[in-house]
Amino acid sequence: MRNQRQLSPAAVPVRRERGSSSLHGRMSILIGAILAVCAVTVATSGGTFALWNSQAAVSPATVTAGSLSLTISNQSLGGLATKLLPGTSVLGSYEVGYTGGSSANLVAAVAVNTSTPTGMASAVTLTITPSTTTCTAGMTGGVSGKLNAFGPTAAVVLPATTTEAKTRYCMELKLDAAAGNELQNGTSTFTVTYTATQRIP
Protein backbone atom coordinates (compact mmCIF):
# COMPACT_ATOMS: atom_id res chain seq x y z
CA MET A 1 0.00 0.00 0.00
CA ARG A 2 1.04 3.43 -0.65
CA ASN A 3 1.77 5.18 2.60
CA GLN A 4 -0.53 8.14 3.04
CA ARG A 5 1.09 11.17 4.31
CA GLN A 6 -0.51 12.55 7.48
CA LEU A 7 -0.82 16.26 7.87
CA SER A 8 0.15 17.86 11.12
CA PRO A 9 -2.52 19.57 13.15
CA ALA A 10 -0.99 22.93 12.30
CA ALA A 11 -1.31 22.15 8.66
CA VAL A 12 -4.98 21.09 8.90
CA PRO A 13 -7.05 23.99 7.67
CA VAL A 14 -9.79 25.21 10.01
CA ARG A 15 -13.04 26.00 8.30
CA ARG A 16 -15.06 28.84 9.70
CA GLU A 17 -18.57 29.52 8.61
CA ARG A 18 -19.34 32.98 7.44
CA GLY A 19 -21.29 34.94 9.97
CA SER A 20 -20.00 33.08 13.04
CA SER A 21 -18.43 34.96 15.98
CA SER A 22 -15.78 34.16 18.47
CA LEU A 23 -16.35 33.31 22.12
CA HIS A 24 -15.05 36.72 23.08
CA GLY A 25 -17.58 38.38 20.80
CA ARG A 26 -20.42 36.29 22.17
CA MET A 27 -19.41 37.19 25.73
CA SER A 28 -19.38 40.90 24.86
CA ILE A 29 -22.90 40.68 23.46
CA LEU A 30 -24.13 38.73 26.50
CA ILE A 31 -22.61 41.20 28.96
CA GLY A 32 -24.07 44.11 26.99
CA ALA A 33 -27.51 42.52 27.10
CA ILE A 34 -27.24 41.99 30.87
CA LEU A 35 -26.25 45.62 31.38
CA ALA A 36 -29.16 46.75 29.24
CA VAL A 37 -31.60 44.68 31.31
CA CYS A 38 -30.11 46.10 34.51
CA ALA A 39 -30.45 49.62 33.17
CA VAL A 40 -34.10 49.08 32.29
CA THR A 41 -34.74 47.55 35.71
CA VAL A 42 -33.16 50.49 37.52
CA ALA A 43 -35.06 52.96 35.37
CA THR A 44 -38.46 51.42 36.08
CA SER A 45 -37.86 50.92 39.80
CA GLY A 46 -38.15 54.67 40.43
CA GLY A 47 -41.53 55.11 38.70
CA THR A 48 -44.89 56.32 40.17
CA PHE A 49 -47.01 53.80 42.04
CA ALA A 50 -50.77 54.09 42.62
CA LEU A 51 -51.54 55.11 46.23
CA TRP A 52 -54.65 53.67 47.81
CA ASN A 53 -57.09 56.08 49.41
CA SER A 54 -60.50 56.23 51.02
CA GLN A 55 -62.97 59.10 51.36
CA ALA A 56 -65.89 59.94 53.63
CA ALA A 57 -68.09 63.07 53.57
CA VAL A 58 -69.88 64.94 56.35
CA SER A 59 -73.63 65.10 55.83
CA PRO A 60 -74.74 68.31 54.03
CA ALA A 61 -75.19 71.23 56.44
CA THR A 62 -76.93 74.62 56.18
CA VAL A 63 -75.60 77.97 57.34
CA THR A 64 -78.17 80.73 57.90
CA ALA A 65 -77.45 84.42 58.44
CA GLY A 66 -79.27 86.34 61.13
CA SER A 67 -80.95 89.71 60.68
CA LEU A 68 -81.76 93.06 62.24
CA SER A 69 -85.15 94.72 61.79
CA LEU A 70 -86.22 98.24 62.71
CA THR A 71 -89.78 99.54 62.38
CA ILE A 72 -91.62 102.81 63.05
CA SER A 73 -95.26 102.40 64.05
CA ASN A 74 -98.18 104.02 65.88
CA GLN A 75 -97.26 107.47 64.60
CA SER A 76 -99.34 110.29 66.02
CA LEU A 77 -98.10 113.43 64.30
CA GLY A 78 -101.33 115.32 63.75
CA GLY A 79 -100.39 117.84 66.40
CA LEU A 80 -97.50 119.06 64.27
CA ALA A 81 -100.02 120.70 61.95
CA THR A 82 -100.78 123.34 64.57
CA LYS A 83 -99.16 126.63 63.61
CA LEU A 84 -96.40 127.74 65.91
CA LEU A 85 -96.06 131.11 67.55
CA PRO A 86 -92.82 132.31 69.15
CA GLY A 87 -92.21 130.35 72.36
CA THR A 88 -94.87 127.69 71.70
CA SER A 89 -94.58 123.97 70.96
CA VAL A 90 -96.30 121.23 68.99
CA LEU A 91 -96.17 117.55 69.95
CA GLY A 92 -96.18 114.14 68.31
CA SER A 93 -95.31 110.55 69.17
CA TYR A 94 -94.30 107.26 67.57
CA GLU A 95 -92.86 103.87 68.45
CA VAL A 96 -89.57 102.34 67.35
CA GLY A 97 -89.53 98.54 67.23
CA TYR A 98 -86.47 96.32 67.11
CA THR A 99 -85.97 92.63 66.39
CA GLY A 100 -82.49 91.20 66.02
CA GLY A 101 -80.23 88.25 66.58
CA SER A 102 -77.67 90.51 68.25
CA SER A 103 -77.68 93.66 70.32
CA ALA A 104 -77.51 96.92 68.39
CA ASN A 105 -76.70 100.60 68.77
CA LEU A 106 -79.66 102.85 67.95
CA VAL A 107 -79.03 106.42 66.80
CA ALA A 108 -81.33 109.10 65.42
CA ALA A 109 -80.52 111.84 62.92
CA VAL A 110 -82.55 114.58 61.25
CA ALA A 111 -82.41 115.73 57.64
CA VAL A 112 -84.11 119.01 56.75
CA ASN A 113 -85.82 118.61 53.40
CA THR A 114 -87.04 122.17 52.89
CA SER A 115 -86.92 125.39 54.91
CA THR A 116 -88.71 128.57 53.84
CA PRO A 117 -87.30 130.98 54.70
CA THR A 118 -83.90 129.40 55.26
CA GLY A 119 -83.74 130.59 58.87
CA MET A 120 -86.87 128.66 59.84
CA ALA A 121 -85.03 125.39 60.46
CA SER A 122 -82.52 127.07 62.75
CA ALA A 123 -85.30 128.72 64.80
CA VAL A 124 -87.02 125.43 65.72
CA THR A 125 -85.76 123.19 68.53
CA LEU A 126 -86.54 119.47 68.32
CA THR A 127 -86.67 117.36 71.49
CA ILE A 128 -87.10 113.58 71.38
CA THR A 129 -87.86 111.85 74.68
CA PRO A 130 -88.60 108.18 75.42
CA SER A 131 -91.81 108.01 77.41
CA THR A 132 -94.64 105.67 78.29
CA THR A 133 -96.86 108.52 79.46
CA THR A 134 -98.73 111.31 77.71
CA CYS A 135 -96.45 113.63 75.77
CA THR A 136 -96.26 117.16 77.18
CA ALA A 137 -94.20 120.26 76.43
CA GLY A 138 -90.99 120.64 78.38
CA MET A 139 -90.39 116.93 79.05
CA THR A 140 -86.92 116.07 80.34
CA GLY A 141 -84.62 113.10 79.78
CA GLY A 142 -84.58 113.41 76.02
CA VAL A 143 -82.25 114.70 73.32
CA SER A 144 -82.60 118.25 71.98
CA GLY A 145 -81.12 120.18 69.08
CA LYS A 146 -81.91 122.74 66.44
CA LEU A 147 -83.80 121.21 63.55
CA ASN A 148 -80.98 121.93 61.10
CA ALA A 149 -78.29 120.53 63.43
CA PHE A 150 -79.92 117.60 65.19
CA GLY A 151 -77.99 114.37 65.69
CA PRO A 152 -76.72 111.87 65.17
CA THR A 153 -77.67 111.22 68.76
CA ALA A 154 -75.66 109.24 71.27
CA ALA A 155 -76.22 105.52 70.77
CA VAL A 156 -78.91 103.72 72.73
CA VAL A 157 -78.17 100.01 73.24
CA LEU A 158 -80.90 97.66 72.06
CA PRO A 159 -80.65 94.11 73.43
CA ALA A 160 -80.96 91.10 71.16
CA THR A 161 -84.53 89.86 70.92
CA THR A 162 -86.50 87.43 68.80
CA THR A 163 -89.75 89.21 69.67
CA GLU A 164 -90.10 92.83 68.57
CA ALA A 165 -89.40 95.23 71.43
CA LYS A 166 -90.97 98.68 71.07
CA THR A 167 -90.03 102.00 72.63
CA ARG A 168 -92.37 104.98 72.50
CA TYR A 169 -90.92 108.43 71.83
CA CYS A 170 -92.41 111.88 72.29
CA MET A 171 -91.43 114.57 69.78
CA GLU A 172 -91.60 118.25 70.69
CA LEU A 173 -90.94 121.10 68.23
CA LYS A 174 -90.63 124.57 69.72
CA LEU A 175 -90.25 127.86 67.89
CA ASP A 176 -87.73 130.19 69.51
CA ALA A 177 -89.30 132.90 71.63
CA ALA A 178 -87.13 135.44 69.81
CA ALA A 179 -88.14 134.30 66.31
CA GLY A 180 -88.23 137.31 63.93
CA ASN A 181 -91.13 138.58 61.88
CA GLU A 182 -89.53 137.19 58.72
CA LEU A 183 -90.43 133.70 59.92
CA GLN A 184 -94.18 134.33 59.83
CA ASN A 185 -95.84 131.61 57.73
CA GLY A 186 -92.45 129.93 57.42
CA THR A 187 -92.30 126.18 56.97
CA SER A 188 -89.77 123.42 57.42
CA THR A 189 -90.09 119.81 56.40
CA PHE A 190 -87.77 117.23 57.90
CA THR A 191 -87.20 113.51 58.31
CA VAL A 192 -86.11 111.71 61.46
CA THR A 193 -84.19 108.55 60.62
CA TYR A 194 -83.30 105.84 63.10
CA THR A 195 -80.43 103.45 62.42
CA ALA A 196 -79.70 100.24 64.32
CA THR A 197 -76.14 98.95 63.93
CA GLN A 198 -75.02 95.55 65.15
CA ARG A 199 -72.84 95.66 68.23
CA ILE A 200 -69.58 93.70 68.02
CA PRO A 201 -69.19 91.38 71.04
PDB file of C-alpha atoms in Angstrom:
ATOM      1  CA  MET A   1       0.000   0.000   0.000  1.00  0.00           C
ATOM      2  CA  ARG A   2       1.040   3.435  -0.652  1.00  0.00           C
ATOM      3  CA  ASN A   3       1.770   5.176   2.599  1.00  0.00           C
ATOM      4  CA  GLN A   4      -0.526   8.138   3.036  1.00  0.00           C
ATOM      5  CA  ARG A   5       1.090  11.173   4.309  1.00  0.00           C
ATOM      6  CA  GLN A   6      -0.514  12.550   7.483  1.00  0.00           C
ATOM      7  CA  LEU A   7      -0.821  16.259   7.875  1.00  0.00           C
ATOM      8  CA  SER A   8       0.148  17.863  11.123  1.00  0.00           C
ATOM      9  CA  PRO A   9      -2.519  19.571  13.146  1.00  0.00           C
ATOM     10  CA  ALA A  10      -0.993  22.928  12.305  1.00  0.00           C
ATOM     11  CA  ALA A  11      -1.313  22.148   8.659  1.00  0.00           C
ATOM     12  CA  VAL A  12      -4.977  21.091   8.896  1.00  0.00           C
ATOM     13  CA  PRO A  13      -7.047  23.989   7.673  1.00  0.00           C
ATOM     14  CA  VAL A  14      -9.789  25.209  10.008  1.00  0.00           C
ATOM     15  CA  ARG A  15     -13.044  26.001   8.302  1.00  0.00           C
ATOM     16  CA  ARG A  16     -15.062  28.843   9.703  1.00  0.00           C
ATOM     17  CA  GLU A  17     -18.570  29.519   8.606  1.00  0.00           C
ATOM     18  CA  ARG A  18     -19.338  32.980   7.438  1.00  0.00           C
ATOM     19  CA  GLY A  19     -21.292  34.935   9.974  1.00  0.00           C
ATOM     20  CA  SER A  20     -19.996  33.081  13.045  1.00  0.00           C
ATOM     21  CA  SER A  21     -18.435  34.959  15.983  1.00  0.00           C
ATOM     22  CA  SER A  22     -15.782  34.157  18.474  1.00  0.00           C
ATOM     23  CA  LEU A  23     -16.349  33.315  22.120  1.00  0.00           C
ATOM     24  CA  HIS A  24     -15.047  36.724  23.076  1.00  0.00           C
ATOM     25  CA  GLY A  25     -17.576  38.378  20.802  1.00  0.00           C
ATOM     26  CA  ARG A  26     -20.422  36.288  22.168  1.00  0.00           C
ATOM     27  CA  MET A  27     -19.408  37.190  25.731  1.00  0.00           C
ATOM     28  CA  SER A  28     -19.381  40.896  24.856  1.00  0.00           C
ATOM     29  CA  ILE A  29     -22.896  40.684  23.465  1.00  0.00           C
ATOM     30  CA  LEU A  30     -24.125  38.730  26.503  1.00  0.00           C
ATOM     31  CA  ILE A  31     -22.608  41.203  28.957  1.00  0.00           C
ATOM     32  CA  GLY A  32     -24.071  44.106  26.993  1.00  0.00           C
ATOM     33  CA  ALA A  33     -27.513  42.518  27.102  1.00  0.00           C
ATOM     34  CA  ILE A  34     -27.241  41.986  30.867  1.00  0.00           C
ATOM     35  CA  LEU A  35     -26.252  45.618  31.384  1.00  0.00           C
ATOM     36  CA  ALA A  36     -29.159  46.754  29.236  1.00  0.00           C
ATOM     37  CA  VAL A  37     -31.601  44.676  31.309  1.00  0.00           C
ATOM     38  CA  CYS A  38     -30.113  46.100  34.511  1.00  0.00           C
ATOM     39  CA  ALA A  39     -30.448  49.623  33.168  1.00  0.00           C
ATOM     40  CA  VAL A  40     -34.103  49.076  32.293  1.00  0.00           C
ATOM     41  CA  THR A  41     -34.745  47.547  35.710  1.00  0.00           C
ATOM     42  CA  VAL A  42     -33.164  50.487  37.517  1.00  0.00           C
ATOM     43  CA  ALA A  43     -35.058  52.965  35.375  1.00  0.00           C
ATOM     44  CA  THR A  44     -38.456  51.417  36.083  1.00  0.00           C
ATOM     45  CA  SER A  45     -37.855  50.917  39.802  1.00  0.00           C
ATOM     46  CA  GLY A  46     -38.154  54.673  40.430  1.00  0.00           C
ATOM     47  CA  GLY A  47     -41.534  55.110  38.699  1.00  0.00           C
ATOM     48  CA  THR A  48     -44.891  56.317  40.166  1.00  0.00           C
ATOM     49  CA  PHE A  49     -47.008  53.800  42.035  1.00  0.00           C
ATOM     50  CA  ALA A  50     -50.774  54.090  42.620  1.00  0.00           C
ATOM     51  CA  LEU A  51     -51.544  55.115  46.228  1.00  0.00           C
ATOM     52  CA  TRP A  52     -54.647  53.674  47.807  1.00  0.00           C
ATOM     53  CA  ASN A  53     -57.087  56.076  49.414  1.00  0.00           C
ATOM     54  CA  SER A  54     -60.500  56.235  51.020  1.00  0.00           C
ATOM     55  CA  GLN A  55     -62.966  59.102  51.357  1.00  0.00           C
ATOM     56  CA  ALA A  56     -65.891  59.939  53.630  1.00  0.00           C
ATOM     57  CA  ALA A  57     -68.091  63.071  53.573  1.00  0.00           C
ATOM     58  CA  VAL A  58     -69.880  64.940  56.352  1.00  0.00           C
ATOM     59  CA  SER A  59     -73.626  65.103  55.830  1.00  0.00           C
ATOM     60  CA  PRO A  60     -74.739  68.308  54.025  1.00  0.00           C
ATOM     61  CA  ALA A  61     -75.189  71.230  56.443  1.00  0.00           C
ATOM     62  CA  THR A  62     -76.927  74.616  56.180  1.00  0.00           C
ATOM     63  CA  VAL A  63     -75.602  77.972  57.340  1.00  0.00           C
ATOM     64  CA  THR A  64     -78.173  80.735  57.895  1.00  0.00           C
ATOM     65  CA  ALA A  65     -77.451  84.422  58.437  1.00  0.00           C
ATOM     66  CA  GLY A  66     -79.268  86.338  61.134  1.00  0.00           C
ATOM     67  CA  SER A  67     -80.953  89.710  60.678  1.00  0.00           C
ATOM     68  CA  LEU A  68     -81.764  93.057  62.241  1.00  0.00           C
ATOM     69  CA  SER A  69     -85.149  94.718  61.786  1.00  0.00           C
ATOM     70  CA  LEU A  70     -86.224  98.240  62.710  1.00  0.00           C
ATOM     71  CA  THR A  71     -89.782  99.543  62.383  1.00  0.00           C
ATOM     72  CA  ILE A  72     -91.625 102.810  63.046  1.00  0.00           C
ATOM     73  CA  SER A  73     -95.259 102.396  64.048  1.00  0.00           C
ATOM     74  CA  ASN A  74     -98.184 104.021  65.880  1.00  0.00           C
ATOM     75  CA  GLN A  75     -97.262 107.466  64.603  1.00  0.00           C
ATOM     76  CA  SER A  76     -99.338 110.292  66.020  1.00  0.00           C
ATOM     77  CA  LEU A  77     -98.097 113.431  64.301  1.00  0.00           C
ATOM     78  CA  GLY A  78    -101.333 115.318  63.752  1.00  0.00           C
ATOM     79  CA  GLY A  79    -100.388 117.844  66.402  1.00  0.00           C
ATOM     80  CA  LEU A  80     -97.496 119.058  64.265  1.00  0.00           C
ATOM     81  CA  ALA A  81    -100.019 120.698  61.946  1.00  0.00           C
ATOM     82  CA  THR A  82    -100.777 123.342  64.572  1.00  0.00           C
ATOM     83  CA  LYS A  83     -99.165 126.635  63.613  1.00  0.00           C
ATOM     84  CA  LEU A  84     -96.396 127.735  65.911  1.00  0.00           C
ATOM     85  CA  LEU A  85     -96.056 131.112  67.552  1.00  0.00           C
ATOM     86  CA  PRO A  86     -92.818 132.315  69.147  1.00  0.00           C
ATOM     87  CA  GLY A  87     -92.205 130.350  72.362  1.00  0.00           C
ATOM     88  CA  THR A  88     -94.872 127.688  71.705  1.00  0.00           C
ATOM     89  CA  SER A  89     -94.577 123.966  70.957  1.00  0.00           C
ATOM     90  CA  VAL A  90     -96.304 121.232  68.987  1.00  0.00           C
ATOM     91  CA  LEU A  91     -96.170 117.551  69.952  1.00  0.00           C
ATOM     92  CA  GLY A  92     -96.184 114.144  68.313  1.00  0.00           C
ATOM     93  CA  SER A  93     -95.308 110.552  69.174  1.00  0.00           C
ATOM     94  CA  TYR A  94     -94.298 107.262  67.567  1.00  0.00           C
ATOM     95  CA  GLU A  95     -92.864 103.866  68.447  1.00  0.00           C
ATOM     96  CA  VAL A  96     -89.571 102.343  67.349  1.00  0.00           C
ATOM     97  CA  GLY A  97     -89.532  98.535  67.229  1.00  0.00           C
ATOM     98  CA  TYR A  98     -86.469  96.324  67.110  1.00  0.00           C
ATOM     99  CA  THR A  99     -85.975  92.632  66.386  1.00  0.00           C
ATOM    100  CA  GLY A 100     -82.491  91.197  66.016  1.00  0.00           C
ATOM    101  CA  GLY A 101     -80.230  88.251  66.584  1.00  0.00           C
ATOM    102  CA  SER A 102     -77.667  90.508  68.252  1.00  0.00           C
ATOM    103  CA  SER A 103     -77.684  93.662  70.322  1.00  0.00           C
ATOM    104  CA  ALA A 104     -77.506  96.925  68.388  1.00  0.00           C
ATOM    105  CA  ASN A 105     -76.699 100.605  68.768  1.00  0.00           C
ATOM    106  CA  LEU A 106     -79.655 102.849  67.947  1.00  0.00           C
ATOM    107  CA  VAL A 107     -79.029 106.420  66.800  1.00  0.00           C
ATOM    108  CA  ALA A 108     -81.331 109.099  65.417  1.00  0.00           C
ATOM    109  CA  ALA A 109     -80.522 111.838  62.922  1.00  0.00           C
ATOM    110  CA  VAL A 110     -82.549 114.578  61.249  1.00  0.00           C
ATOM    111  CA  ALA A 111     -82.413 115.726  57.644  1.00  0.00           C
ATOM    112  CA  VAL A 112     -84.109 119.014  56.749  1.00  0.00           C
ATOM    113  CA  ASN A 113     -85.818 118.605  53.401  1.00  0.00           C
ATOM    114  CA  THR A 114     -87.038 122.172  52.888  1.00  0.00           C
ATOM    115  CA  SER A 115     -86.920 125.387  54.912  1.00  0.00           C
ATOM    116  CA  THR A 116     -88.709 128.566  53.838  1.00  0.00           C
ATOM    117  CA  PRO A 117     -87.298 130.976  54.695  1.00  0.00           C
ATOM    118  CA  THR A 118     -83.903 129.395  55.264  1.00  0.00           C
ATOM    119  CA  GLY A 119     -83.740 130.587  58.869  1.00  0.00           C
ATOM    120  CA  MET A 120     -86.872 128.660  59.842  1.00  0.00           C
ATOM    121  CA  ALA A 121     -85.028 125.389  60.455  1.00  0.00           C
ATOM    122  CA  SER A 122     -82.520 127.073  62.754  1.00  0.00           C
ATOM    123  CA  ALA A 123     -85.296 128.721  64.801  1.00  0.00           C
ATOM    124  CA  VAL A 124     -87.016 125.431  65.722  1.00  0.00           C
ATOM    125  CA  THR A 125     -85.764 123.188  68.527  1.00  0.00           C
ATOM    126  CA  LEU A 126     -86.540 119.466  68.316  1.00  0.00           C
ATOM    127  CA  THR A 127     -86.666 117.358  71.486  1.00  0.00           C
ATOM    128  CA  ILE A 128     -87.101 113.577  71.379  1.00  0.00           C
ATOM    129  CA  THR A 129     -87.855 111.853  74.676  1.00  0.00           C
ATOM    130  CA  PRO A 130     -88.601 108.180  75.417  1.00  0.00           C
ATOM    131  CA  SER A 131     -91.812 108.010  77.411  1.00  0.00           C
ATOM    132  CA  THR A 132     -94.644 105.671  78.288  1.00  0.00           C
ATOM    133  CA  THR A 133     -96.864 108.515  79.462  1.00  0.00           C
ATOM    134  CA  THR A 134     -98.728 111.314  77.714  1.00  0.00           C
ATOM    135  CA  CYS A 135     -96.454 113.628  75.774  1.00  0.00           C
ATOM    136  CA  THR A 136     -96.256 117.162  77.180  1.00  0.00           C
ATOM    137  CA  ALA A 137     -94.200 120.259  76.428  1.00  0.00           C
ATOM    138  CA  GLY A 138     -90.990 120.640  78.381  1.00  0.00           C
ATOM    139  CA  MET A 139     -90.385 116.926  79.046  1.00  0.00           C
ATOM    140  CA  THR A 140     -86.919 116.068  80.339  1.00  0.00           C
ATOM    141  CA  GLY A 141     -84.623 113.100  79.784  1.00  0.00           C
ATOM    142  CA  GLY A 142     -84.575 113.408  76.024  1.00  0.00           C
ATOM    143  CA  VAL A 143     -82.254 114.704  73.322  1.00  0.00           C
ATOM    144  CA  SER A 144     -82.596 118.251  71.985  1.00  0.00           C
ATOM    145  CA  GLY A 145     -81.118 120.183  69.084  1.00  0.00           C
ATOM    146  CA  LYS A 146     -81.907 122.742  66.438  1.00  0.00           C
ATOM    147  CA  LEU A 147     -83.796 121.206  63.547  1.00  0.00           C
ATOM    148  CA  ASN A 148     -80.981 121.929  61.102  1.00  0.00           C
ATOM    149  CA  ALA A 149     -78.290 120.529  63.431  1.00  0.00           C
ATOM    150  CA  PHE A 150     -79.919 117.598  65.192  1.00  0.00           C
ATOM    151  CA  GLY A 151     -77.987 114.366  65.693  1.00  0.00           C
ATOM    152  CA  PRO A 152     -76.719 111.869  65.169  1.00  0.00           C
ATOM    153  CA  THR A 153     -77.667 111.217  68.759  1.00  0.00           C
ATOM    154  CA  ALA A 154     -75.659 109.235  71.274  1.00  0.00           C
ATOM    155  CA  ALA A 155     -76.217 105.517  70.766  1.00  0.00           C
ATOM    156  CA  VAL A 156     -78.905 103.720  72.731  1.00  0.00           C
ATOM    157  CA  VAL A 157     -78.166 100.015  73.239  1.00  0.00           C
ATOM    158  CA  LEU A 158     -80.904  97.664  72.062  1.00  0.00           C
ATOM    159  CA  PRO A 159     -80.649  94.108  73.434  1.00  0.00           C
ATOM    160  CA  ALA A 160     -80.960  91.095  71.156  1.00  0.00           C
ATOM    161  CA  THR A 161     -84.528  89.857  70.921  1.00  0.00           C
ATOM    162  CA  THR A 162     -86.504  87.430  68.796  1.00  0.00           C
ATOM    163  CA  THR A 163     -89.754  89.212  69.667  1.00  0.00           C
ATOM    164  CA  GLU A 164     -90.103  92.827  68.572  1.00  0.00           C
ATOM    165  CA  ALA A 165     -89.396  95.230  71.426  1.00  0.00           C
ATOM    166  CA  LYS A 166     -90.966  98.683  71.072  1.00  0.00           C
ATOM    167  CA  THR A 167     -90.028 102.002  72.630  1.00  0.00           C
ATOM    168  CA  ARG A 168     -92.370 104.983  72.500  1.00  0.00           C
ATOM    169  CA  TYR A 169     -90.922 108.427  71.833  1.00  0.00           C
ATOM    170  CA  CYS A 170     -92.415 111.885  72.291  1.00  0.00           C
ATOM    171  CA  MET A 171     -91.429 114.569  69.781  1.00  0.00           C
ATOM    172  CA  GLU A 172     -91.604 118.250  70.685  1.00  0.00           C
ATOM    173  CA  LEU A 173     -90.940 121.100  68.229  1.00  0.00           C
ATOM    174  CA  LYS A 174     -90.626 124.573  69.725  1.00  0.00           C
ATOM    175  CA  LEU A 175     -90.252 127.864  67.886  1.00  0.00           C
ATOM    176  CA  ASP A 176     -87.731 130.191  69.508  1.00  0.00           C
ATOM    177  CA  ALA A 177     -89.297 132.898  71.633  1.00  0.00           C
ATOM    178  CA  ALA A 178     -87.127 135.437  69.810  1.00  0.00           C
ATOM    179  CA  ALA A 179     -88.139 134.301  66.309  1.00  0.00           C
ATOM    180  CA  GLY A 180     -88.229 137.307  63.929  1.00  0.00           C
ATOM    181  CA  ASN A 181     -91.132 138.576  61.876  1.00  0.00           C
ATOM    182  CA  GLU A 182     -89.526 137.190  58.722  1.00  0.00           C
ATOM    183  CA  LEU A 183     -90.432 133.701  59.923  1.00  0.00           C
ATOM    184  CA  GLN A 184     -94.181 134.332  59.827  1.00  0.00           C
ATOM    185  CA  ASN A 185     -95.836 131.610  57.730  1.00  0.00           C
ATOM    186  CA  GLY A 186     -92.450 129.931  57.418  1.00  0.00           C
ATOM    187  CA  THR A 187     -92.305 126.179  56.971  1.00  0.00           C
ATOM    188  CA  SER A 188     -89.766 123.421  57.423  1.00  0.00           C
ATOM    189  CA  THR A 189     -90.093 119.805  56.400  1.00  0.00           C
ATOM    190  CA  PHE A 190     -87.771 117.234  57.901  1.00  0.00           C
ATOM    191  CA  THR A 191     -87.196 113.508  58.307  1.00  0.00           C
ATOM    192  CA  VAL A 192     -86.114 111.713  61.461  1.00  0.00           C
ATOM    193  CA  THR A 193     -84.188 108.549  60.620  1.00  0.00           C
ATOM    194  CA  TYR A 194     -83.296 105.836  63.098  1.00  0.00           C
ATOM    195  CA  THR A 195     -80.430 103.452  62.417  1.00  0.00           C
ATOM    196  CA  ALA A 196     -79.700 100.237  64.323  1.00  0.00           C
ATOM    197  CA  THR A 197     -76.142  98.953  63.931  1.00  0.00           C
ATOM    198  CA  GLN A 198     -75.019  95.546  65.149  1.00  0.00           C
ATOM    199  CA  ARG A 199     -72.835  95.662  68.233  1.00  0.00           C
ATOM    200  CA  ILE A 200     -69.579  93.695  68.020  1.00  0.00           C
ATOM    201  CA  PRO A 201     -69.186  91.384  71.044  1.00  0.00           C
TER     202      PRO A 201
END
